[in-house]
PDB file of C-alpha atoms and ligand atoms in Angstrom:
ATOM      1  CA  MET N   1    -134.156 -13.143  67.870  1.00 36.00           C
ATOM      2  CA  GLU N   2    -135.192 -11.405  71.190  1.00 48.00           C
ATOM      3  CA  ALA N   3    -138.978 -11.196  72.243  1.00 49.00           C
ATOM      4  CA  GLY N   4    -140.411  -7.919  71.490  1.00 55.00           C
ATOM      5  CA  LYS N   5    -137.011  -7.449  69.089  1.00 75.00           C
ATOM      6  CA  PHE N   6    -138.712  -5.911  66.188  1.00 93.00           C
ATOM      7  CA  LEU N   7    -142.964  -4.430  67.659  1.00 95.00           C
ATOM      8  CA  THR N   8    -144.706  -3.576  63.921  1.00 96.00           C
ATOM      9  CA  TRP N   9    -147.720  -1.536  64.814  1.00 97.00           C
ATOM     10  CA  ARG N  10    -150.566  -1.340  61.645  1.00 97.00           C
ATOM     11  CA  VAL N  11    -152.739   2.045  60.815  1.00 97.00           C
ATOM     12  CA  GLY N  12    -155.065   1.501  57.997  1.00 97.00           C
ATOM     13  CA  ASP N  13    -152.365   1.836  55.354  1.00 98.00           C
ATOM     14  CA  VAL N  14    -149.185   2.719  56.255  1.00 98.00           C
ATOM     15  CA  SER N  15    -146.658   0.320  59.077  1.00 97.00           C
ATOM     16  CA  ILE N  16    -144.641   1.546  61.808  1.00 98.00           C
ATOM     17  CA  THR N  17    -141.446  -0.633  63.199  1.00 97.00           C
ATOM     18  CA  ARG N  18    -139.647  -0.368  66.543  1.00 97.00           C
ATOM     19  CA  VAL N  19    -136.328  -0.649  66.177  1.00 97.00           C
ATOM     20  CA  ALA N  20    -134.296  -1.123  69.659  1.00 97.00           C
ATOM     21  CA  GLU N  21    -130.308   0.334  70.322  1.00 97.00           C
ATOM     22  CA  LEU N  22    -130.678  -0.075  74.583  1.00 96.00           C
ATOM     23  CA  GLY N  23    -132.708  -1.007  77.219  1.00 91.00           C
ATOM     24  CA  GLY N  24    -133.699  -3.473  79.235  1.00 84.00           C
ATOM     25  CA  ALA N  25    -132.303  -2.611  82.518  1.00 91.00           C
ATOM     26  CA  PRO N  26    -134.098  -0.297  85.062  1.00 95.00           C
ATOM     27  CA  PHE N  27    -132.579   2.366  85.927  1.00 95.00           C
ATOM     28  CA  PRO N  28    -133.602   4.660  88.799  1.00 96.00           C
ATOM     29  CA  SER N  29    -136.858   6.587  88.268  1.00 95.00           C
ATOM     30  CA  THR N  30    -134.617  10.075  89.270  1.00 94.00           C
ATOM     31  CA  PHE N  31    -132.039   9.858  86.492  1.00 91.00           C
ATOM     32  CA  MET N  32    -135.146  11.287  85.049  1.00 92.00           C
ATOM     33  CA  PHE N  33    -137.667  12.567  87.479  1.00 96.00           C
ATOM     34  CA  PRO N  34    -135.366  14.231  90.174  1.00 95.00           C
ATOM     35  CA  GLU N  35    -138.705  14.075  92.784  1.00 95.00           C
ATOM     36  CA  ALA N  36    -139.931  11.108  92.040  1.00 96.00           C
ATOM     37  CA  THR N  37    -139.460   8.448  94.752  1.00 96.00           C
ATOM     38  CA  PRO N  38    -139.897   5.096  94.472  1.00 96.00           C
ATOM     39  CA  GLU N  39    -142.692   5.065  96.829  1.00 96.00           C
ATOM     40  CA  LEU N  40    -144.143   7.715  94.087  1.00 96.00           C
ATOM     41  CA  VAL N  41    -143.782   5.229  91.409  1.00 97.00           C
ATOM     42  CA  ARG N  42    -144.753   2.487  93.341  1.00 97.00           C
ATOM     43  CA  ARG N  43    -148.673   4.450  93.918  1.00 95.00           C
ATOM     44  CA  HIS N  44    -149.476   3.700  90.240  1.00 96.00           C
ATOM     45  CA  ALA N  45    -148.882  -0.072  89.704  1.00 95.00           C
ATOM     46  CA  TRP N  46    -150.487   0.260  86.461  1.00 96.00           C
ATOM     47  CA  LEU N  47    -147.059   0.950  85.715  1.00 97.00           C
ATOM     48  CA  ARG N  48    -145.961  -3.169  86.298  1.00 96.00           C
ATOM     49  CA  PRO N  49    -144.911  -4.851  84.633  1.00 95.00           C
ATOM     50  CA  HIS N  50    -143.879  -2.810  81.678  1.00 96.00           C
ATOM     51  CA  PHE N  51    -142.722   0.205  82.790  1.00 98.00           C
ATOM     52  CA  ALA N  52    -141.662  -0.024  86.188  1.00 98.00           C
ATOM     53  CA  HIS N  53    -140.017  -2.702  88.418  1.00 97.00           C
ATOM     54  CA  GLU N  54    -141.402  -3.553  92.014  1.00 96.00           C
ATOM     55  CA  ASP N  55    -138.822  -1.883  93.711  1.00 96.00           C
ATOM     56  CA  GLY N  56    -139.736   1.706  91.837  1.00 97.00           C
ATOM     57  CA  ARG N  57    -137.197   1.845  89.533  1.00 97.00           C
ATOM     58  CA  LEU N  58    -137.890   2.527  86.061  1.00 97.00           C
ATOM     59  CA  PHE N  59    -137.829   0.602  82.483  1.00 97.00           C
ATOM     60  CA  GLY N  60    -136.977   2.577  79.634  1.00 97.00           C
ATOM     61  CA  SER N  61    -135.930   2.283  75.790  1.00 97.00           C
ATOM     62  CA  ILE N  62    -133.433   4.150  73.247  1.00 97.00           C
ATOM     63  CA  HIS N  63    -136.066   3.002  69.576  1.00 98.00           C
ATOM     64  CA  SER N  64    -136.181   3.933  66.532  1.00 98.00           C
ATOM     65  CA  PHE N  65    -139.537   3.659  64.285  1.00 98.00           C
ATOM     66  CA  VAL N  66    -139.699   2.924  60.508  1.00 98.00           C
ATOM     67  CA  ILE N  67    -143.056   4.279  59.225  1.00 98.00           C
ATOM     68  CA  GLU N  68    -143.866   3.126  55.804  1.00 98.00           C
ATOM     69  CA  SER N  69    -145.994   5.595  54.182  1.00 98.00           C
ATOM     70  CA  GLY N  70    -147.009   4.213  50.497  1.00 98.00           C
ATOM     71  CA  LYS N  71    -143.592   3.694  49.381  1.00 97.00           C
ATOM     72  CA  ARG N  72    -142.307   6.337  51.723  1.00 98.00           C
ATOM     73  CA  ARG N  73    -139.775   4.889  54.244  1.00 98.00           C
ATOM     74  CA  ILE N  74    -139.243   7.192  57.207  1.00 98.00           C
ATOM     75  CA  ILE N  75    -136.899   6.716  60.382  1.00 98.00           C
ATOM     76  CA  VAL N  76    -138.101   8.822  63.340  1.00 98.00           C
ATOM     77  CA  ASP N  77    -135.063   9.280  65.675  1.00 98.00           C
ATOM     78  CA  THR N  78    -131.804   7.880  65.367  1.00 98.00           C
ATOM     79  CA  CYS N  79    -130.746   7.185  69.180  1.00 98.00           C
ATOM     80  CA  VAL N  80    -127.327   7.231  70.322  1.00 98.00           C
ATOM     81  CA  GLY N  81    -125.354   5.858  67.576  1.00 98.00           C
ATOM     82  CA  ASN N  82    -121.386   4.558  67.471  1.00 98.00           C
ATOM     83  CA  ASP N  83    -118.550   5.338  68.144  1.00 97.00           C
ATOM     84  CA  LYS N  84    -119.135   8.284  69.828  1.00 96.00           C
ATOM     85  CA  PRO N  85    -117.271   9.822  73.117  1.00 94.00           C
ATOM     86  CA  ARG N  86    -120.186  10.843  75.459  1.00 93.00           C
ATOM     87  CA  SER N  87    -120.911  11.679  78.952  1.00 88.00           C
ATOM     88  CA  ILE N  88    -123.580   9.094  80.444  1.00 90.00           C
ATOM     89  CA  ASP N  89    -121.843   6.116  80.238  1.00 92.00           C
ATOM     90  CA  ALA N  90    -123.801   3.836  78.948  1.00 92.00           C
ATOM     91  CA  TRP N  91    -123.674   5.536  75.832  1.00 94.00           C
ATOM     92  CA  ASN N  92    -119.942   6.867  75.777  1.00 95.00           C
ATOM     93  CA  LEU N  93    -118.461   4.927  72.446  1.00 97.00           C
ATOM     94  CA  LEU N  94    -120.856   2.834  72.186  1.00 97.00           C
ATOM     95  CA  GLN N  95    -120.111  -0.701  69.817  1.00 97.00           C
ATOM     96  CA  GLY N  96    -123.932  -1.906  69.119  1.00 97.00           C
ATOM     97  CA  PRO N  97    -125.466  -3.581  66.194  1.00 97.00           C
ATOM     98  CA  PHE N  98    -127.851  -1.557  65.775  1.00 98.00           C
ATOM     99  CA  LEU N  99    -127.469  -1.345  62.069  1.00 98.00           C
ATOM    100  CA  ALA N 100    -127.826  -4.929  61.405  1.00 98.00           C
ATOM    101  CA  ASP N 101    -130.800  -4.546  63.419  1.00 98.00           C
ATOM    102  CA  LEU N 102    -132.461  -2.339  61.524  1.00 98.00           C
ATOM    103  CA  ALA N 103    -130.850  -4.277  57.930  1.00 98.00           C
ATOM    104  CA  GLN N 104    -133.172  -7.934  59.627  1.00 97.00           C
ATOM    105  CA  ALA N 105    -136.066  -5.621  59.935  1.00 97.00           C
ATOM    106  CA  GLY N 106    -136.330  -4.713  56.566  1.00 97.00           C
ATOM    107  CA  TYR N 107    -134.605  -1.767  56.413  1.00 98.00           C
ATOM    108  CA  ALA N 108    -131.236  -1.463  55.253  1.00 98.00           C
ATOM    109  CA  ALA N 109    -129.655   2.056  55.778  1.00 98.00           C
ATOM    110  CA  GLU N 110    -129.472   2.738  51.734  1.00 98.00           C
ATOM    111  CA  THR N 111    -133.388   1.906  51.825  1.00 98.00           C
ATOM    112  CA  ILE N 112    -134.623   5.025  53.891  1.00 98.00           C
ATOM    113  CA  ASP N 113    -134.753   8.180  51.665  1.00 98.00           C
ATOM    114  CA  THR N 114    -135.982  10.023  54.428  1.00 98.00           C
ATOM    115  CA  VAL N 115    -134.973  10.750  58.162  1.00 98.00           C
ATOM    116  CA  LEU N 116    -136.734  12.605  61.328  1.00 98.00           C
ATOM    117  CA  CYS N 117    -135.158  14.200  64.413  1.00 98.00           C
ATOM    118  CA  THR N 118    -137.995  14.890  66.086  1.00 98.00           C
ATOM    119  CA  HIS N 119    -134.768  16.733  68.145  1.00 98.00           C
ATOM    120  CA  LEU N 120    -131.833  17.549  68.336  1.00 96.00           C
ATOM    121  CA  HIS N 121    -131.044  15.519  71.496  1.00 95.00           C
ATOM    122  CA  VAL N 122    -128.165  13.414  71.684  1.00 95.00           C
ATOM    123  CA  ASP N 123    -129.987  10.354  72.237  1.00 96.00           C
ATOM    124  CA  HIS N 124    -132.075  10.878  68.878  1.00 98.00           C
ATOM    125  CA  VAL N 125    -129.229  12.154  66.162  1.00 98.00           C
ATOM    126  CA  GLY N 126    -126.782   9.740  67.249  1.00 98.00           C
ATOM    127  CA  TRP N 127    -127.132   6.869  63.949  1.00 98.00           C
ATOM    128  CA  ASN N 128    -127.114  10.080  61.720  1.00 98.00           C
ATOM    129  CA  THR N 129    -124.141   9.819  61.190  1.00 98.00           C
ATOM    130  CA  ARG N 130    -121.163   6.947  61.673  1.00 98.00           C
ATOM    131  CA  LEU N 131    -117.167   7.098  61.526  1.00 98.00           C
ATOM    132  CA  VAL N 132    -116.150   5.874  58.601  1.00 97.00           C
ATOM    133  CA  ASN N 133    -111.369   6.730  58.305  1.00 97.00           C
ATOM    134  CA  GLY N 134    -112.330   8.960  60.865  1.00 96.00           C
ATOM    135  CA  LYS N 135    -114.566  11.231  59.312  1.00 97.00           C
ATOM    136  CA  TRP N 136    -118.895  11.253  60.626  1.00 98.00           C
ATOM    137  CA  VAL N 137    -119.866  10.785  56.895  1.00 98.00           C
ATOM    138  CA  PRO N 138    -124.453  10.283  56.859  1.00 98.00           C
ATOM    139  CA  THR N 139    -124.956   6.244  57.568  1.00 98.00           C
ATOM    140  CA  PHE N 140    -128.171   7.101  55.251  1.00 98.00           C
ATOM    141  CA  PRO N 141    -126.496   8.196  51.869  1.00 98.00           C
ATOM    142  CA  ASN N 142    -129.718   7.975  50.182  1.00 98.00           C
ATOM    143  CA  ALA N 143    -131.607  10.152  52.785  1.00 98.00           C
ATOM    144  CA  ARG N 144    -132.948  13.243  53.105  1.00 98.00           C
ATOM    145  CA  TYR N 145    -132.500  14.771  56.503  1.00 98.00           C
ATOM    146  CA  LEU N 146    -135.200  16.775  58.155  1.00 98.00           C
ATOM    147  CA  PHE N 147    -134.418  18.850  61.213  1.00 98.00           C
ATOM    148  CA  GLY N 148    -136.301  21.486  62.256  1.00 98.00           C
ATOM    149  CA  ARG N 149    -135.590  24.736  61.714  1.00 97.00           C
ATOM    150  CA  ARG N 150    -136.418  26.238  64.997  1.00 96.00           C
ATOM    151  CA  GLU N 151    -134.067  23.282  66.634  1.00 95.00           C
ATOM    152  CA  TRP N 152    -131.308  23.578  64.352  1.00 94.00           C
ATOM    153  CA  GLU N 153    -131.779  27.935  65.076  1.00 93.00           C
ATOM    154  CA  HIS N 154    -131.283  27.421  69.128  1.00 92.00           C
ATOM    155  CA  TRP N 155    -128.989  24.291  69.174  1.00 91.00           C
ATOM    156  CA  SER N 156    -126.358  26.052  66.479  1.00 86.00           C
ATOM    157  CA  SER N 157    -126.073  29.327  68.816  1.00 82.00           C
ATOM    158  CA  GLU N 158    -123.120  30.368  70.415  1.00 67.00           C
ATOM    159  CA  GLU N 159    -125.176  29.995  73.947  1.00 65.00           C
ATOM    160  CA  ALA N 160    -126.564  26.632  73.253  1.00 68.00           C
ATOM    161  CA  LYS N 161    -124.261  24.337  75.236  1.00 62.00           C
ATOM    162  CA  HIS N 162    -124.228  20.509  75.347  1.00 55.00           C
ATOM    163  CA  ARG N 163    -123.352  18.518  77.594  1.00 58.00           C
ATOM    164  CA  ASP N 164    -122.306  15.297  75.734  1.00 58.00           C
ATOM    165  CA  GLY N 165    -119.742  16.802  74.058  1.00 59.00           C
ATOM    166  CA  ASP N 166    -119.860  17.855  70.347  1.00 87.00           C
ATOM    167  CA  VAL N 167    -123.577  16.103  69.479  1.00 93.00           C
ATOM    168  CA  MET N 168    -123.903  18.742  66.809  1.00 93.00           C
ATOM    169  CA  ALA N 169    -120.368  18.260  65.685  1.00 93.00           C
ATOM    170  CA  ASP N 170    -120.498  15.227  64.967  1.00 96.00           C
ATOM    171  CA  SER N 171    -124.017  14.207  64.402  1.00 97.00           C
ATOM    172  CA  VAL N 172    -125.845  17.114  62.800  1.00 96.00           C
ATOM    173  CA  ARG N 173    -123.233  20.023  61.872  1.00 94.00           C
ATOM    174  CA  PRO N 174    -121.674  16.190  58.973  1.00 97.00           C
ATOM    175  CA  ILE N 175    -125.323  16.232  57.442  1.00 98.00           C
ATOM    176  CA  ILE N 176    -125.626  19.679  56.852  1.00 96.00           C
ATOM    177  CA  ASP N 177    -122.198  19.528  55.474  1.00 97.00           C
ATOM    178  CA  ALA N 178    -123.225  16.995  52.618  1.00 98.00           C
ATOM    179  CA  GLY N 179    -126.042  19.054  52.065  1.00 98.00           C
ATOM    180  CA  LEU N 180    -128.574  16.546  52.883  1.00 98.00           C
ATOM    181  CA  ALA N 181    -130.686  19.014  55.336  1.00 98.00           C
ATOM    182  CA  GLU N 182    -133.962  20.075  55.729  1.00 98.00           C
ATOM    183  CA  LEU N 183    -134.622  22.620  58.077  1.00 98.00           C
ATOM    184  CA  VAL N 184    -138.582  22.677  58.339  1.00 98.00           C
ATOM    185  CA  ASP N 185    -141.627  24.066  60.405  1.00 98.00           C
ATOM    186  CA  MET N 186    -143.390  22.334  62.746  1.00 98.00           C
ATOM    187  CA  HIS N 187    -146.083  21.949  60.461  1.00 98.00           C
ATOM    188  CA  HIS N 188    -144.398  19.797  57.976  1.00 98.00           C
ATOM    189  CA  VAL N 189    -146.425  17.900  56.226  1.00 98.00           C
ATOM    190  CA  LEU N 190    -144.223  14.567  54.759  1.00 98.00           C
ATOM    191  CA  THR N 191    -146.696  12.596  53.392  1.00 98.00           C
ATOM    192  CA  PRO N 192    -150.384  12.418  52.786  1.00 98.00           C
ATOM    193  CA  GLU N 193    -150.776   9.209  56.003  1.00 98.00           C
ATOM    194  CA  VAL N 194    -147.524  11.959  58.020  1.00 98.00           C
ATOM    195  CA  ARG N 195    -147.159  15.396  58.920  1.00 98.00           C
ATOM    196  CA  LEU N 196    -145.808  16.956  62.506  1.00 98.00           C
ATOM    197  CA  GLU N 197    -147.233  18.332  64.939  1.00 98.00           C
ATOM    198  CA  PRO N 198    -145.775  21.063  67.301  1.00 98.00           C
ATOM    199  CA  THR N 199    -144.860  20.293  71.196  1.00 98.00           C
ATOM    200  CA  PRO N 200    -142.381  22.284  72.029  1.00 98.00           C
ATOM    201  CA  GLY N 201    -141.174  22.690  76.222  1.00 97.00           C
ATOM    202  CA  HIS N 202    -138.587  19.783  75.753  1.00 96.00           C
ATOM    203  CA  THR N 203    -136.919  21.465  73.270  1.00 96.00           C
ATOM    204  CA  PRO N 204    -137.898  24.389  71.532  1.00 96.00           C
ATOM    205  CA  GLY N 205    -138.553  23.220  68.042  1.00 97.00           C
ATOM    206  CA  HIS N 206    -139.127  19.592  69.624  1.00 98.00           C
ATOM    207  CA  VAL N 207    -142.489  18.482  67.256  1.00 98.00           C
ATOM    208  CA  SER N 208    -144.282  14.792  67.734  1.00 98.00           C
ATOM    209  CA  VAL N 209    -145.136  13.435  64.639  1.00 98.00           C
ATOM    210  CA  ARG N 210    -148.922  11.681  63.571  1.00 98.00           C
ATOM    211  CA  ILE N 211    -149.726   9.135  61.599  1.00 98.00           C
ATOM    212  CA  SER N 212    -153.549   9.623  59.578  1.00 98.00           C
ATOM    213  CA  SER N 213    -154.781   6.576  57.167  1.00 98.00           C
ATOM    214  CA  ARG N 214    -158.007   5.396  56.411  1.00 98.00           C
ATOM    215  CA  GLY N 215    -159.633   6.581  59.945  1.00 97.00           C
ATOM    216  CA  GLU N 216    -156.824   5.132  61.915  1.00 97.00           C
ATOM    217  CA  GLU N 217    -154.623   7.489  63.887  1.00 98.00           C
ATOM    218  CA  ALA N 218    -151.113   7.054  66.123  1.00 98.00           C
ATOM    219  CA  VAL N 219    -148.858   9.216  66.784  1.00 98.00           C
ATOM    220  CA  ILE N 220    -145.136   9.145  67.917  1.00 98.00           C
ATOM    221  CA  THR N 221    -144.008  11.442  71.511  1.00 98.00           C
ATOM    222  CA  GLY N 222    -141.253  11.961  70.711  1.00 98.00           C
ATOM    223  CA  ASP N 223    -139.338  13.271  74.430  1.00 98.00           C
ATOM    224  CA  LEU N 224    -142.956  15.597  74.897  1.00 97.00           C
ATOM    225  CA  MET N 225    -142.864  12.292  77.835  1.00 97.00           C
ATOM    226  CA  HIS N 226    -140.123   9.915  78.433  1.00 97.00           C
ATOM    227  CA  HIS N 227    -142.209   7.889  80.290  1.00 97.00           C
ATOM    228  CA  PRO N 228    -145.722   6.623  81.542  1.00 98.00           C
ATOM    229  CA  LEU N 229    -145.086   7.929  84.501  1.00 98.00           C
ATOM    230  CA  GLN N 230    -145.636  11.067  82.954  1.00 97.00           C
ATOM    231  CA  CYS N 231    -149.566  10.079  82.170  1.00 98.00           C
ATOM    232  CA  ALA N 232    -149.871  10.096  85.908  1.00 97.00           C
ATOM    233  CA  GLU N 233    -147.741  12.735  86.900  1.00 97.00           C
ATOM    234  CA  PRO N 234    -147.846  15.179  84.149  1.00 96.00           C
ATOM    235  CA  ASP N 235    -145.977  18.062  86.373  1.00 96.00           C
ATOM    236  CA  LEU N 236    -143.143  16.453  87.259  1.00 93.00           C
ATOM    237  CA  ALA N 237    -139.577  17.319  86.218  1.00 84.00           C
ATOM    238  CA  ASN N 238    -137.814  16.079  84.072  1.00 88.00           C
ATOM    239  CA  ASN N 239    -134.119  16.979  84.047  1.00 88.00           C
ATOM    240  CA  PHE N 240    -133.956  17.227  80.491  1.00 91.00           C
ATOM    241  CA  ASP N 241    -136.173  19.628  79.599  1.00 94.00           C
ATOM    242  CA  VAL N 242    -135.135  23.239  78.324  1.00 93.00           C
ATOM    243  CA  ASP N 243    -138.223  24.887  79.639  1.00 95.00           C
ATOM    244  CA  ALA N 244    -139.923  22.606  81.961  1.00 95.00           C
ATOM    245  CA  ASP N 245    -143.333  25.097  82.270  1.00 96.00           C
ATOM    246  CA  ALA N 246    -143.860  24.587  78.236  1.00 97.00           C
ATOM    247  CA  ALA N 247    -143.412  21.184  78.440  1.00 97.00           C
ATOM    248  CA  ARG N 248    -145.782  20.819  81.070  1.00 97.00           C
ATOM    249  CA  ARG N 249    -148.358  22.394  79.359  1.00 97.00           C
ATOM    250  CA  THR N 250    -147.649  21.073  76.311  1.00 98.00           C
ATOM    251  CA  ARG N 251    -147.405  17.529  78.284  1.00 97.00           C
ATOM    252  CA  ARG N 252    -151.065  18.719  79.882  1.00 97.00           C
ATOM    253  CA  GLU N 253    -152.825  19.467  76.100  1.00 98.00           C
ATOM    254  CA  PHE N 254    -150.780  16.411  74.335  1.00 98.00           C
ATOM    255  CA  LEU N 255    -152.619  14.135  76.910  1.00 98.00           C
ATOM    256  CA  SER N 256    -156.103  16.007  77.237  1.00 97.00           C
ATOM    257  CA  ARG N 257    -155.996  16.059  72.998  1.00 97.00           C
ATOM    258  CA  TYR N 258    -154.934  11.676  72.759  1.00 97.00           C
ATOM    259  CA  SER N 259    -157.012  10.926  76.065  1.00 96.00           C
ATOM    260  CA  ASN N 260    -160.040   8.226  75.228  1.00 93.00           C
ATOM    261  CA  LYS N 261    -159.379   8.409  71.397  1.00 94.00           C
ATOM    262  CA  PRO N 262    -158.992   5.644  69.250  1.00 93.00           C
ATOM    263  CA  ALA N 263    -155.646   7.026  68.022  1.00 96.00           C
ATOM    264  CA  LEU N 264    -152.063   4.792  69.049  1.00 97.00           C
ATOM    265  CA  VAL N 265    -149.528   6.969  71.187  1.00 98.00           C
ATOM    266  CA  LEU N 266    -145.751   5.351  70.341  1.00 98.00           C
ATOM    267  CA  GLY N 267    -143.891   5.650  73.455  1.00 98.00           C
ATOM    268  CA  THR N 268    -140.257   7.585  72.194  1.00 98.00           C
ATOM    269  CA  HIS N 269    -138.434   6.008  74.814  1.00 97.00           C
ATOM    270  CA  PHE N 270    -141.242   3.904  76.659  1.00 97.00           C
ATOM    271  CA  ALA N 271    -140.272   0.185  77.081  1.00 96.00           C
ATOM    272  CA  PRO N 272    -141.551  -2.857  75.427  1.00 95.00           C
ATOM    273  CA  PRO N 273    -145.368  -3.318  74.218  1.00 95.00           C
ATOM    274  CA  THR N 274    -144.099   0.638  74.049  1.00 96.00           C
ATOM    275  CA  GLY N 275    -147.960   1.353  71.520  1.00 97.00           C
ATOM    276  CA  GLY N 276    -150.642   1.485  73.588  1.00 97.00           C
ATOM    277  CA  TRP N 277    -153.978   4.561  74.458  1.00 96.00           C
ATOM    278  CA  VAL N 278    -154.338   7.289  76.675  1.00 97.00           C
ATOM    279  CA  VAL N 279    -157.087   7.224  79.373  1.00 96.00           C
ATOM    280  CA  ALA N 280    -158.398   9.938  81.933  1.00 95.00           C
ATOM    281  CA  ALA N 281    -158.184   8.734  85.449  1.00 92.00           C
ATOM    282  CA  GLU N 282    -158.857  10.217  88.572  1.00 83.00           C
ATOM    283  CA  GLN N 283    -156.584  13.741  88.229  1.00 87.00           C
ATOM    284  CA  ALA N 284    -154.612  12.801  85.742  1.00 95.00           C
ATOM    285  CA  TRP N 285    -154.004   9.841  82.676  1.00 97.00           C
ATOM    286  CA  ARG N 286    -153.214   6.981  82.261  1.00 97.00           C
ATOM    287  CA  PHE N 287    -150.909   4.569  79.577  1.00 97.00           C
ATOM    288  CA  GLU N 288    -153.066   1.268  78.229  1.00 95.00           C
ATOM    289  CA  ILE N 289    -151.241  -1.067  76.655  1.00 92.00           C
ATOM    290  CA  ARG N 290    -155.330  -3.073  75.655  1.00 73.00           C
ATOM    291  CA  PRO N 291    -157.138  -0.338  73.179  1.00 53.00           C
ATOM    292  CA  PRO N 292    -160.459   1.172  74.960  1.00 46.00           C
ATOM    293  CA  HIS N 293    -161.842   1.559  71.748  1.00 47.00           C
ATOM    294  CA  PRO N 294    -163.576  -1.914  70.521  1.00 47.00           C
ATOM    295  CA  LYS N 295    -162.508  -0.611  66.909  1.00 47.00           C
ATOM    296  CA  THR N 296    -158.907   0.694  67.951  1.00 46.00           C
ATOM    297  CA  PRO N 297    -156.651  -2.291  66.120  1.00 48.00           C
ATOM    298  CA  ASP N 298    -153.790  -3.902  67.130  1.00 47.00           C
ATOM    299  CA  ARG N 299    -152.843  -6.116  64.189  1.00 44.00           C
ATOM    300  CA  ARG N 300    -149.274  -6.494  65.699  1.00 40.00           C
TER     301      ARG N 300
HETATM  302 ZN1   ZN R   1    -134.918  14.714  74.585  1.00 64.41          ZN
END
């Protein structure tokens, strides 16, 4: 098994496991951030070696997190998916081993009871469905799929134009048609240990996922940040934010809220080691992969 294929963190009684679909190769920073030159990336030396190449390109990842809380098995975000026509080459008609990897990590699709999409972008809903005999069917037949009500209202509206083929048609509507979807509000509580935290801006109904157990805390970012570079440069424009100003406000609030706290931050597109801590640094923040707090557990 490739090193770092499955990372697991424990937060009190909860476990969180990362199962990756894509990542590894560095990409030009301008793919995400039009103003991020290689020089700007290189200025933040702490990004190397995990999050940036020395030439200034960035490392990222597309992965799911599976949360085990009590008897519940919750998959957070479902990546790009196989067989889907998409405009980004690396995502187009993908044929990847994600479901086999998920099973290998101990989470066969039929054992998942909850699917949660932090938002309805193409790389967060893909494995909601899979292609069987020419039809898109739910990948997780025994799960309730939680979609943000605000998010669904936005993306199902006439004005919303999707840039990546008909994402709603192949990855969201089949779930609604199958009766497996539940539209939830942005403060939804999933279990006594897992709840949503509203972080709008990247998309109108975007949420993060807060995990609290036995006094320990973690949060899954979703796309309020795509890369640790944004801790140091929280105002960087991003190619994928629907409302850039709201996204900046949310990012700054989030970074202040979690800065210098013993709360494990799990980045939805952060390359391995993926989890770390937000610490105040200079005018902004930094993402540290070692706990700044001696009591913060890291029993990976
Ligand atoms: Zn997104």
